[in-house]
Amino acid sequence: MSADGLPPLREVIAAHGLSARKALGQNFILDLTLTARIARAAGDLSACDVLEVGPGPGGLTRALLSEGARRVVAVEKDARALPALAQIAAHWPGRLEVVHGDALEADVTGLLRPPVRVVANLPYNVGTELLVRWLTPPDWPPFWTSLTLMFQREVAQRIVARPGEDAYGRLAILAQWRASPRIVLDLPPGAFVPPPKVSSSVVHIEALPEPRFPARAATLSRVVAAAFNQRRKMLRSSLRGLAPDIEDHLARAGIPPTERAERVSLEGFCALSRSLDADAPQPG
Ligand code: SAM
């Protein structure tokens, strides 16, 4: 038995035939001291509901419950993991609810009582897509108070990057506009079974009560997507598709038209978004 009174994860995986599937991005963490460190990086869980995405055999789920989460709602796509997760739910009665589904489609916010912390070790593409969704709702504050998420290290660096750095781009701006991201843990490939090709990092993101600068989420997303899609081009050319008089908007935002996206601050992109909205207000 492990310290939490449940079987070791290797036994769970063998008993339920949970051989890792590449198509589901399955790289499991079997070391419960490591999953405990990730759970602790999410902050004090005792008064929180936790949304976990991709629990798999349940290593992180068990850590979240052991670390005192009030309740965990876990969304898993792979039906093979459900019996192992049911065993965990039975061990902590009333504290784990498992939803079988695709996290990109299932809306489970109705099952969660605030404050909510989100914790996940997800495949890279699903994690980035969910991160962008969680960061860009029209209204703020969002349903979550923090996100603690595993990424490829290179993606983690893009989330915390500052202007002028190579990794600075859309993810940095969206993550730093209304939240505060930091890398809290680095993991080598050997921390996972099977080991992925690259190193990983856990990023912890705390929601701010208000955005650092006013802007509409949809406009800011559009502006930074266009700006960084052609990051080496001057903004007057990369942003031409957004408005015929883009040079006037850049001037109003105090950004030289010959500037490149990687050197523009978050404040500058927000000012540019406001200028575009002032001319063409749009709902949502
Ligand atoms: N949390 C476990 C751990 O840390 O060992 C498993 C992590 S594994 C990297 C990713 C998990 O996400 C797998 O269990 C996989 O089946 C699940 N998954 C992949 N895509 C998903 C999706 N779209 N929605 C929900 N779960 C998904």
Tab-separated table of N, CA and C and ligand atoms in Angstrom, residues 24-29 52-60 75-78 101-104 121-123 126, ligand 1:
chain	number	residue	atom	x	y	z
A	24	LEU	N	-3.577	9.867	-26.772
A	24	LEU	CA	-4.191	10.631	-25.673
A	24	LEU	C	-3.142	11.401	-24.882
A	25	GLY	N	-1.914	11.441	-25.393
A	25	GLY	CA	-0.854	12.188	-24.716
A	25	GLY	C	-0.575	11.634	-23.325
A	26	GLN	N	-0.608	10.308	-23.198
A	26	GLN	CA	-0.493	9.730	-21.852
A	26	GLN	C	0.961	9.520	-21.437
A	27	ASN	N	1.440	10.408	-20.593
A	27	ASN	CA	2.736	10.278	-19.922
A	27	ASN	C	2.412	10.426	-18.439
A	28	PHE	N	2.402	9.301	-17.745
A	28	PHE	CA	1.916	9.305	-16.367
A	28	PHE	C	3.031	9.635	-15.377
A	29	ILE	N	2.662	10.252	-14.266
A	29	ILE	CA	3.592	10.455	-13.150
A	29	ILE	C	3.215	9.420	-12.089
A	52	GLU	N	-9.716	19.030	-11.939
A	52	GLU	CA	-8.551	18.368	-12.517
A	52	GLU	C	-8.922	17.857	-13.911
A	53	VAL	N	-8.083	18.150	-14.874
A	53	VAL	CA	-8.337	17.678	-16.226
A	53	VAL	C	-7.316	16.590	-16.541
A	54	GLY	N	-7.798	15.447	-17.022
A	54	GLY	CA	-6.911	14.343	-17.395
A	54	GLY	C	-6.307	13.617	-16.200
A	55	PRO	N	-7.129	13.059	-15.292
A	55	PRO	CA	-6.570	12.389	-14.110
A	55	PRO	C	-5.861	11.072	-14.428
A	56	GLY	N	-6.229	10.412	-15.555
A	56	GLY	CA	-5.583	9.136	-15.907
A	56	GLY	C	-5.715	8.139	-14.767
A	57	PRO	N	-4.618	7.469	-14.383
A	57	PRO	CA	-4.701	6.486	-13.295
A	57	PRO	C	-4.867	7.126	-11.913
A	58	GLY	N	-4.722	8.460	-11.837
A	58	GLY	CA	-5.111	9.136	-10.594
A	58	GLY	C	-3.984	9.551	-9.665
A	59	GLY	N	-2.744	9.580	-10.137
A	59	GLY	CA	-1.634	9.967	-9.247
A	59	GLY	C	-1.796	11.372	-8.694
A	60	LEU	N	-2.127	12.316	-9.567
A	60	LEU	CA	-2.294	13.699	-9.116
A	60	LEU	C	-3.611	13.855	-8.347
A	75	VAL	N	-12.082	15.440	-15.026
A	75	VAL	CA	-12.617	15.134	-16.358
A	75	VAL	C	-11.609	14.286	-17.118
A	76	GLU	N	-11.995	13.076	-17.480
A	76	GLU	CA	-11.064	12.161	-18.172
A	76	GLU	C	-11.723	11.606	-19.431
A	77	LYS	N	-10.952	11.620	-20.508
A	77	LYS	CA	-11.461	11.165	-21.808
A	77	LYS	C	-11.376	9.641	-21.958
A	78	ASP	N	-10.406	9.017	-21.308
A	78	ASP	CA	-10.127	7.592	-21.515
A	78	ASP	C	-10.969	6.731	-20.568
A	101	GLY	N	-15.384	12.376	-20.254
A	101	GLY	CA	-15.639	13.228	-21.411
A	101	GLY	C	-14.384	13.922	-21.871
A	102	ASP	N	-14.552	14.692	-22.933
A	102	ASP	CA	-13.461	15.468	-23.506
A	102	ASP	C	-13.492	16.852	-22.879
A	103	ALA	N	-12.403	17.238	-22.238
A	103	ALA	CA	-12.372	18.525	-21.529
A	103	ALA	C	-12.568	19.708	-22.476
A	104	LEU	N	-12.319	19.488	-23.769
A	104	LEU	CA	-12.518	20.591	-24.722
A	104	LEU	C	-13.999	20.785	-25.021
A	121	ASN	N	-2.283	17.866	-15.539
A	121	ASN	CA	-1.140	17.387	-16.309
A	121	ASN	C	-1.732	16.844	-17.595
A	122	LEU	N	-1.715	17.689	-18.621
A	122	LEU	CA	-2.445	17.401	-19.852
A	122	LEU	C	-1.522	17.278	-21.043
A	123	PRO	N	-2.005	16.624	-22.126
A	123	PRO	CA	-1.224	16.680	-23.362
A	123	PRO	C	-1.056	18.136	-23.777
A	126	VAL	N	-3.879	20.046	-25.920
A	126	VAL	CA	-5.121	20.264	-25.166
A	126	VAL	C	-4.887	21.323	-24.083
B	1	SAM	N1	-2.866	13.144	-14.457
B	1	SAM	C1	-2.188	11.905	-14.815
B	1	SAM	C2	-0.758	11.954	-14.335
B	1	SAM	O1	-0.305	13.062	-13.986
B	1	SAM	O2	-0.109	10.905	-14.312
B	1	SAM	C3	-2.252	11.655	-16.329
B	1	SAM	C4	-1.512	12.667	-17.172
B	1	SAM	S1	-1.426	12.285	-18.893
B	1	SAM	C5	-0.145	13.416	-19.379
B	1	SAM	C6	-2.803	13.132	-19.637
B	1	SAM	C7	-4.194	12.609	-19.284
B	1	SAM	O3	-5.165	13.419	-19.959
B	1	SAM	C8	-4.463	11.185	-19.756
B	1	SAM	O4	-5.104	10.469	-18.730
B	1	SAM	C9	-5.393	11.334	-20.965
B	1	SAM	O5	-6.244	10.238	-21.159
B	1	SAM	C10	-6.144	12.594	-20.575
B	1	SAM	N2	-6.688	13.360	-21.703
B	1	SAM	C11	-6.122	13.558	-22.914
B	1	SAM	N3	-6.892	14.363	-23.668
B	1	SAM	C12	-7.970	14.689	-22.904
B	1	SAM	C13	-9.121	15.491	-23.122
B	1	SAM	N4	-9.322	16.121	-24.285
B	1	SAM	N5	-10.031	15.611	-22.119
B	1	SAM	C14	-9.827	14.970	-20.931
B	1	SAM	N6	-8.766	14.192	-20.681
B	1	SAM	C15	-7.843	14.061	-21.643
